[in-house]
Amino acid sequence: MKLNLEKAFLQESVLEYQSEVTRLHEALHNKTGKGNDFVGWVEWPNTYDKEEFERIKVAAKKIRENCDILVVCGIGGSYLGARAAIEMINGLYSDDKMEVIFLGNTFSSTYIKQVMNYIEGKKFAVNVISKSGTTTETSIAFRLLKQLVEKQYGKENAKEYIYATTDKARGTLKALADQEGYETFVIPDDIGGRFSVTTAVGLLPIACAGIDIDEVMKGAKDAYHDFNTDDLNQNIAYQYAVARRILEKQGKVAEMLVSYELQMTMIAEWWKQLFGESEGKEGKGLIPYSGTFSTDLHSLGQFVQDGNKVMFETVINVERPTLDIEFPSDEENMDHMNYLAGKSVHWVNQMAALGTLDAHVDTGNVPNILLTIENMSAYTFGYMTYFFFKAIAMTAYLLDINPFNQPGVEVYKKNMFKLLGKN
Ligand code: PA5
């Protein structure tokens, strides 16, 4: 993974933040900073439970052998990472026989009913994921799914098709799973939802999608080593964090995460939660939003080029696509496209990215942070997610914010529970 800040228009040198970064790096690693109960993710690539990891592989193999569909039931940090991984690594129309469907992430009755109708009568398994075990969207969907599983496979056999990922010992879901005899996987106490994709939360669905989770953890482990230093000359996760901070000080209010691959769209959704929930508090933080180009150049592109200059872009460039196509020649050339004959479509995509970079930076005056990843493999996913964890933890610490709580999301729940008549 590479970071290029040459087109970020930074008015200060990143290196000027070295002493602050050193102090905050130590606070993060020594567990003396804000939110220090939730820094289990820092060492996780080394400390993860190897016995559980093997159990995840066994469960995934069984699910893949017995079912055609996995329904993942969860929301927020218990949903976004797995979906982001599966779409990035497998692509949107994968050859893999296992279909992974997400539920428990909405109150939309139409969506819920359509998924229930779609899976009924098919061979499906369920992975319900909730750390608290009380999240309303997930609980509503899971009750419906549990009843469907029992109807379809019989109450006695339901435990062969339902897997629960939840707290190690506490909570409603843990109690229910134990009573029903479901196999359970653990969300560690000291890892918050949005930092949990390389725990069982992400790994079981990812493995069910036929992805090599050893590679995911290998990527995370290499990133752990690469970003384990406080030295700003070497640590690009911290360079990115400081660059974001400098741009915020220069008056930017929003960061647009851009990629040129549709299969990265859910990565941006995952990133929005990670960054938005971690730094958007106490009246501080950058608004995280996103675009997938060139698709969105035909919509948001106008605003980026000519609109209010409140934002900067962080562009993820993928060096090697998962698949490529050579553009064919056509004898009649009625569409006048023969000038591209023999070129690869990925090359066209790269030229679009280069042209857009110049347009947005040179003409549009929009700062661009450039990230490059080699490919969209399982290894890169593990590596890149750890990069973003380290970057957002440092950004929030630079803002003197606790990155690991989300007090703001309780407000809507309180109002909703009152309206729903929950005691
Ligand atoms: O990042 C977080 O902590 C949240 O987004 C949670 O993951 C989300 O609210 C779901 O919570 P739970 O896993 O308890 O159902």
Coordinates of C-alpha atoms and ligand atoms in Angstrom, one line a residue:
M1 CA 0.0 0.0 0.0
K2 CA 1.3 3.4 -0.9
L3 CA 0.4 7.0 0.1
N4 CA 1.1 10.1 -1.9
L5 CA 0.5 13.5 -0.4
E6 CA 2.0 15.6 -3.3
K7 CA -1.4 16.8 -4.5
A8 CA -2.9 17.3 -1.0
F9 CA -2.1 21.0 -0.9
L10 CA -0.9 20.7 2.7
Q11 CA 0.2 24.0 4.1
E12 CA 2.2 22.4 6.9
S13 CA 4.7 19.6 6.8
V14 CA 3.3 16.3 8.2
L15 CA 6.6 15.8 10.0
E16 CA 5.9 18.8 12.2
Y17 CA 3.5 16.6 14.1
Q18 CA 6.1 14.0 15.0
S19 CA 6.3 14.7 18.8
E20 CA 2.5 14.8 19.1
V21 CA 2.2 11.5 17.1
T22 CA 4.8 9.8 19.2
R23 CA 2.9 10.8 22.4
L24 CA -0.4 9.6 21.0
H25 CA 1.1 6.4 19.5
E26 CA 2.4 5.5 23.0
A27 CA -1.0 6.3 24.6
L28 CA -2.7 3.9 22.0
H29 CA -0.2 1.1 22.5
N30 CA 0.2 1.5 26.3
K31 CA -3.6 1.7 26.7
T32 CA -3.5 5.0 28.4
G33 CA -5.4 7.1 25.8
K34 CA -9.1 7.8 25.6
G35 CA -11.3 4.7 25.2
N36 CA -8.5 2.4 26.3
D37 CA -11.0 -0.4 27.1
F38 CA -11.5 -0.8 23.4
V39 CA -8.1 -1.1 21.9
G40 CA -8.0 -4.9 21.6
W41 CA -7.9 -4.5 17.8
V42 CA -4.3 -3.1 18.0
E43 CA -2.7 -6.4 18.9
W44 CA -5.5 -8.6 17.4
P45 CA -3.5 -9.8 14.3
N46 CA -1.1 -11.5 16.8
T47 CA -3.5 -12.3 19.7
Y48 CA -6.5 -13.7 17.9
D49 CA -7.9 -17.0 19.2
K50 CA -6.3 -19.6 16.9
E51 CA -8.6 -22.4 18.1
E52 CA -11.7 -20.3 17.3
F53 CA -10.2 -19.4 13.9
E54 CA -10.0 -23.1 13.1
R55 CA -13.6 -23.6 14.3
I56 CA -14.7 -20.8 11.9
K57 CA -13.1 -22.7 9.0
V58 CA -14.9 -25.9 10.0
A59 CA -18.3 -24.1 10.3
A60 CA -17.8 -22.4 7.0
K61 CA -17.0 -25.6 5.3
K62 CA -20.1 -27.3 6.7
I63 CA -22.3 -24.3 5.7
R64 CA -20.8 -24.4 2.2
E65 CA -21.4 -28.1 1.9
N66 CA -25.0 -28.1 3.1
C67 CA -26.4 -24.7 1.9
D68 CA -26.5 -22.4 -1.1
I69 CA -27.3 -19.2 0.8
L70 CA -25.9 -17.7 4.0
V71 CA -28.1 -15.0 5.6
V72 CA -26.0 -12.7 7.7
C73 CA -28.1 -10.9 10.3
G74 CA -26.5 -7.8 11.8
I75 CA -26.1 -4.1 11.4
G76 CA -23.3 -1.4 11.6
G77 CA -20.1 -3.0 12.7
S78 CA -21.8 -6.4 12.8
Y79 CA -22.6 -6.1 9.1
L80 CA -20.5 -3.7 7.0
G81 CA -17.1 -5.3 7.2
A82 CA -18.2 -8.7 6.0
R83 CA -20.1 -7.3 3.1
A84 CA -17.3 -4.9 2.2
A85 CA -14.8 -7.8 2.2
I86 CA -17.0 -10.2 0.2
E87 CA -17.8 -7.6 -2.5
M88 CA -14.2 -6.3 -2.8
I89 CA -12.6 -9.8 -3.0
N90 CA -15.2 -11.8 -4.9
G91 CA -16.6 -9.0 -7.0
L92 CA -20.3 -8.3 -7.5
Y93 CA -21.2 -11.2 -9.7
S94 CA -19.0 -13.9 -8.3
D95 CA -18.6 -17.4 -9.6
D96 CA -18.7 -18.7 -6.1
K97 CA -21.7 -21.0 -5.5
M98 CA -22.5 -19.5 -2.1
E99 CA -24.8 -16.5 -2.1
V100 CA -24.5 -14.2 1.0
I101 CA -27.5 -12.1 1.8
F102 CA -27.6 -9.4 4.5
L103 CA -30.6 -8.9 6.8
G104 CA -31.0 -7.3 10.2
N105 CA -29.7 -4.0 8.8
T106 CA -33.0 -2.2 8.2
F107 CA -36.6 -1.8 9.4
S108 CA -37.7 -1.8 5.7
S109 CA -40.6 -4.2 5.7
T110 CA -40.4 -4.6 2.0
Y111 CA -36.8 -5.5 2.0
I112 CA -37.2 -7.9 4.9
K113 CA -40.2 -9.6 3.3
Q114 CA -38.5 -9.9 0.0
V115 CA -35.5 -11.6 1.5
M116 CA -37.8 -14.0 3.5
N117 CA -39.7 -14.8 0.3
Y118 CA -36.5 -15.3 -1.6
I119 CA -34.8 -17.7 0.8
E120 CA -38.0 -19.8 1.8
G121 CA -37.7 -23.3 0.4
K122 CA -34.0 -22.8 -0.5
K123 CA -31.1 -24.3 1.4
F124 CA -30.0 -21.5 3.7
A125 CA -28.1 -21.0 6.9
V126 CA -28.1 -18.0 9.3
N127 CA -25.3 -16.2 11.0
V128 CA -26.7 -13.8 13.5
I129 CA -24.2 -11.2 14.7
S130 CA -24.7 -8.8 17.6
K131 CA -22.3 -7.9 20.3
S132 CA -25.1 -6.4 22.6
G133 CA -27.7 -9.0 21.5
T134 CA -30.3 -6.3 21.8
T135 CA -30.1 -4.3 18.6
T136 CA -33.7 -3.9 17.4
E137 CA -33.1 -4.2 13.6
T138 CA -31.2 -7.4 14.1
S139 CA -33.6 -8.8 16.7
I140 CA -36.6 -8.3 14.5
A141 CA -35.0 -10.0 11.5
F142 CA -33.6 -12.8 13.6
R143 CA -36.9 -13.8 15.2
L144 CA -38.3 -14.0 11.7
L145 CA -35.4 -16.0 10.4
K146 CA -35.4 -18.4 13.4
Q147 CA -39.0 -19.2 12.9
L148 CA -38.4 -19.8 9.2
V149 CA -35.5 -22.1 9.9
E150 CA -37.6 -24.0 12.5
K151 CA -40.4 -24.3 10.0
Q152 CA -38.2 -25.4 7.2
Y153 CA -35.8 -27.8 9.0
G154 CA -37.7 -28.6 12.2
K155 CA -37.1 -27.2 15.6
E156 CA -34.6 -30.0 16.5
N157 CA -32.5 -29.4 13.4
A158 CA -32.4 -25.6 13.7
K159 CA -29.1 -25.6 15.5
E160 CA -27.4 -27.2 12.4
Y161 CA -28.3 -24.0 10.4
I162 CA -28.0 -21.1 12.9
Y163 CA -24.7 -19.7 14.1
A164 CA -24.5 -16.9 16.6
T165 CA -21.6 -14.4 16.9
T166 CA -21.9 -12.4 20.1
D167 CA -20.5 -11.6 23.5
K168 CA -18.4 -14.3 25.1
A169 CA -20.6 -14.7 28.2
R170 CA -23.3 -12.0 28.5
G171 CA -26.3 -10.8 26.7
T172 CA -29.7 -11.8 25.3
L173 CA -28.3 -13.5 22.2
K174 CA -25.7 -15.5 24.1
A175 CA -28.4 -16.8 26.5
L176 CA -30.7 -17.7 23.6
A177 CA -27.9 -19.4 21.6
D178 CA -26.9 -21.4 24.6
Q179 CA -30.5 -22.5 25.3
E180 CA -31.1 -23.5 21.6
G181 CA -27.7 -25.1 21.3
Y182 CA -26.4 -22.9 18.4
E183 CA -22.7 -22.9 17.8
T184 CA -21.3 -19.5 19.0
F185 CA -18.4 -17.3 18.1
V186 CA -17.0 -14.5 20.1
I187 CA -16.9 -10.7 19.7
P188 CA -14.1 -9.8 22.1
D189 CA -15.0 -7.4 24.9
D190 CA -12.3 -5.0 24.0
I191 CA -13.0 -4.6 20.3
G192 CA -15.9 -2.3 19.2
G193 CA -18.1 -3.3 16.2
R194 CA -16.5 -1.1 13.6
F195 CA -13.0 -2.5 14.5
S196 CA -14.2 -6.1 14.4
V197 CA -14.0 -7.2 10.8
T198 CA -11.0 -9.5 11.4
T199 CA -12.8 -11.2 14.3
A200 CA -15.5 -13.9 13.9
V201 CA -17.9 -11.0 13.1
G202 CA -16.3 -10.7 9.6
L203 CA -14.4 -14.0 9.3
L204 CA -17.3 -16.5 9.4
P205 CA -19.3 -14.8 6.6
I206 CA -16.1 -14.1 4.6
A207 CA -15.0 -17.8 4.9
C208 CA -18.5 -18.9 3.9
A209 CA -18.1 -16.8 0.7
G210 CA -15.2 -19.0 -0.2
I211 CA -12.5 -16.5 0.7
D212 CA -9.2 -17.6 2.3
I213 CA -9.3 -16.1 5.8
D214 CA -5.7 -17.0 6.5
E215 CA -4.8 -14.5 3.8
V216 CA -7.0 -11.8 5.5
M217 CA -5.1 -12.4 8.8
K218 CA -1.8 -12.4 7.0
G219 CA -2.5 -9.0 5.6
A220 CA -3.6 -7.7 8.9
K221 CA -0.5 -9.0 10.6
D222 CA 1.8 -7.5 8.0
A223 CA 0.0 -4.2 8.4
Y224 CA 0.4 -4.5 12.2
H225 CA 4.2 -4.7 11.7
D226 CA 4.3 -1.9 9.1
F227 CA 2.2 0.5 11.2
N228 CA 3.6 -0.4 14.6
T229 CA 6.1 2.5 14.6
D230 CA 5.5 6.1 15.6
D231 CA 8.0 7.3 13.0
L232 CA 6.1 9.5 10.6
N233 CA 8.7 9.0 7.9
Q234 CA 7.7 5.3 7.8
N235 CA 4.2 5.0 9.1
I236 CA 1.8 6.0 6.2
A237 CA -1.3 5.3 8.3
Y238 CA -0.1 8.1 10.7
Q239 CA 0.9 10.3 7.7
Y240 CA -2.7 10.0 6.4
A241 CA -4.1 10.8 9.8
V242 CA -2.0 13.9 10.1
A243 CA -2.8 15.0 6.5
R244 CA -6.5 14.8 7.3
R245 CA -5.9 16.9 10.4
I246 CA -4.0 19.5 8.5
L247 CA -6.7 19.7 5.8
E248 CA -9.4 20.1 8.5
K249 CA -7.4 22.9 10.0
Q250 CA -7.2 24.4 6.5
G251 CA -11.0 24.6 6.6
K252 CA -12.0 21.4 4.8
V253 CA -15.2 19.9 6.3
A254 CA -15.6 16.7 4.2
E255 CA -13.5 13.9 2.9
M256 CA -14.7 12.0 -0.2
L257 CA -13.3 8.4 -0.5
V258 CA -13.1 7.6 -4.1
S259 CA -12.3 4.4 -6.0
Y260 CA -12.7 3.4 -9.6
E261 CA -14.0 -0.1 -8.9
L262 CA -17.7 -0.8 -8.2
Q263 CA -16.7 -3.7 -6.0
M264 CA -15.1 -1.2 -3.6
T265 CA -18.3 0.7 -3.0
M266 CA -19.1 -1.2 0.2
I267 CA -15.5 -0.6 1.4
A268 CA -16.4 3.1 1.3
E269 CA -19.6 2.3 3.3
W270 CA -17.6 0.4 5.9
W271 CA -15.0 3.3 5.9
K272 CA -17.8 5.8 6.4
Q273 CA -19.0 4.0 9.6
L274 CA -15.4 3.6 10.9
F275 CA -14.5 7.2 10.3
G276 CA -17.9 8.8 11.0
E277 CA -18.6 7.0 14.3
S278 CA -15.0 7.4 15.5
E279 CA -14.3 11.1 14.9
G280 CA -17.8 12.6 14.5
K281 CA -18.3 13.8 18.0
E282 CA -18.0 16.8 20.3
G283 CA -18.7 19.0 17.3
K284 CA -15.5 17.8 15.5
G285 CA -14.5 15.6 12.6
L286 CA -14.6 15.5 8.9
I287 CA -17.8 14.3 7.1
P288 CA -17.0 11.0 5.5
Y289 CA -18.7 10.5 2.1
S290 CA -17.8 8.7 -1.0
G291 CA -18.0 8.2 -4.7
T292 CA -17.3 5.3 -7.1
F293 CA -15.9 6.8 -10.3
S294 CA -16.3 7.0 -13.2
T295 CA -20.0 6.1 -12.4
D296 CA -20.3 9.0 -10.0
L297 CA -18.4 11.4 -12.2
H298 CA -21.7 11.5 -14.1
S299 CA -23.4 12.7 -10.9
L300 CA -21.3 14.0 -8.0
G301 CA -18.4 14.9 -10.4
Q302 CA -20.0 18.2 -11.2
F303 CA -20.0 19.2 -7.6
V304 CA -16.5 18.1 -6.9
Q305 CA -15.2 20.0 -10.0
D306 CA -17.2 23.3 -9.6
G307 CA -19.1 23.3 -6.3
N308 CA -18.4 24.5 -2.8
K309 CA -14.8 23.8 -2.0
V310 CA -15.5 22.2 1.3
M311 CA -14.1 18.8 0.5
F312 CA -10.9 16.9 -0.3
E313 CA -10.7 13.6 -2.0
T314 CA -8.9 10.4 -0.9
V315 CA -8.5 8.3 -4.0
I316 CA -7.9 4.5 -3.7
N317 CA -6.1 3.4 -6.9
V318 CA -6.1 -0.3 -7.6
E319 CA -3.0 -1.3 -9.6
R320 CA -4.2 -4.7 -10.8
P321 CA -7.9 -5.4 -11.4
T322 CA -9.3 -8.8 -10.6
L323 CA -10.3 -9.3 -14.2
D324 CA -9.6 -7.4 -17.4
I325 CA -10.9 -7.3 -20.9
E326 CA -9.2 -6.4 -24.2
F327 CA -11.4 -4.0 -26.1
P328 CA -12.2 -5.6 -29.5
S329 CA -11.9 -4.1 -32.9
D330 CA -15.0 -3.8 -35.1
E331 CA -14.9 -3.8 -38.9
E332 CA -17.7 -1.3 -39.4
N333 CA -16.7 1.0 -36.5
M334 CA -20.2 2.6 -36.5
D335 CA -19.7 3.6 -32.9
H336 CA -16.3 5.2 -33.7
M337 CA -14.7 3.3 -30.9
N338 CA -11.9 1.6 -32.9
Y339 CA -9.4 4.1 -31.5
L340 CA -9.5 1.9 -28.3
A341 CA -9.3 -1.4 -30.1
G342 CA -6.6 -3.6 -28.5
K343 CA -6.4 -1.6 -25.3
S344 CA -7.4 -3.1 -22.0
V345 CA -10.5 -1.7 -20.3
H346 CA -8.5 -1.4 -17.1
W347 CA -6.1 0.9 -18.9
V348 CA -9.1 3.1 -19.9
N349 CA -10.1 3.2 -16.3
Q350 CA -6.6 4.3 -15.3
M351 CA -6.6 7.0 -17.9
A352 CA -10.0 8.2 -16.6
A353 CA -8.4 8.3 -13.1
L354 CA -5.4 10.3 -14.3
G355 CA -7.6 12.7 -16.3
T356 CA -9.9 13.2 -13.3
L357 CA -7.0 13.8 -10.9
D358 CA -5.7 16.6 -13.1
A359 CA -9.2 18.1 -13.5
H360 CA -10.1 18.0 -9.8
V361 CA -6.7 19.1 -8.5
D362 CA -5.4 21.5 -11.2
T363 CA -8.6 23.0 -12.4
G364 CA -11.0 22.3 -9.5
N365 CA -8.5 23.1 -6.7
V366 CA -9.6 20.1 -4.7
P367 CA -6.8 18.5 -2.6
N368 CA -6.3 14.8 -3.4
I369 CA -4.7 12.2 -1.1
L370 CA -3.7 9.2 -3.2
L371 CA -3.7 5.7 -1.8
T372 CA -2.5 2.8 -4.0
I373 CA -3.3 -0.8 -3.3
E374 CA -1.9 -3.6 -5.4
N375 CA -5.1 -5.6 -6.0
M376 CA -8.4 -6.5 -4.3
S377 CA -7.3 -9.7 -2.7
A378 CA -8.0 -11.1 0.7
Y379 CA -4.5 -10.2 1.8
T380 CA -5.0 -6.6 0.7
F381 CA -8.3 -6.4 2.5
G382 CA -6.8 -7.5 5.8
Y383 CA -3.9 -5.1 5.3
M384 CA -6.0 -2.1 4.2
T385 CA -8.5 -2.4 7.0
Y386 CA -5.8 -2.4 9.6
F387 CA -4.3 0.7 7.9
F388 CA -7.6 2.5 8.3
F389 CA -8.0 1.4 11.9
K390 CA -4.6 2.9 12.8
A391 CA -5.3 6.1 10.8
I392 CA -8.6 6.9 12.4
A393 CA -7.4 6.1 15.9
M394 CA -4.6 8.6 15.4
T395 CA -6.9 11.2 13.8
A396 CA -9.3 11.0 16.7
Y397 CA -6.5 11.2 19.3
L398 CA -5.1 14.3 17.4
L399 CA -8.6 15.8 17.9
D400 CA -8.5 14.8 21.6
I401 CA -11.6 12.6 21.0
N402 CA -12.4 9.0 22.2
P403 CA -12.5 7.1 18.9
F404 CA -14.1 4.0 20.4
N405 CA -17.5 5.1 21.6
Q406 CA -20.6 6.3 19.8
P407 CA -22.8 8.2 22.3
G408 CA -24.6 10.0 19.5
V409 CA -26.3 6.9 18.1
E410 CA -28.2 6.4 21.4
V411 CA -30.4 9.5 20.9
Y412 CA -32.5 8.2 18.1
K413 CA -32.9 4.8 19.8
K414 CA -34.2 6.5 23.0
N415 CA -36.8 8.4 21.0
M416 CA -37.7 5.3 18.9
F417 CA -38.1 3.1 22.0
K418 CA -40.5 5.6 23.6
L419 CA -42.6 5.5 20.4
L420 CA -42.5 1.7 20.2
G421 CA -43.6 1.4 23.8
K422 CA -40.5 -0.5 24.9
N423 CA -40.1 -0.6 28.7
Ligands
PA5_1 O1 -19.6 0.1 15.7 C1 -20.4 -0.2 16.5 O2 -20.2 -0.4 17.6 C2 -21.9 -0.2 16.0 O3 -22.0 0.1 14.7 C3 -22.5 -1.6 16.2 O4 -21.7 -2.5 15.6 C4 -23.9 -1.7 15.8 O5 -24.7 -0.8 16.4 C5 -24.5 -3.1 16.1 O6 -24.4 -3.4 17.4 P1 -24.5 -4.9 17.9 O7 -23.4 -5.7 17.4 O8 -24.5 -4.8 19.4 O9 -25.8 -5.4 17.4

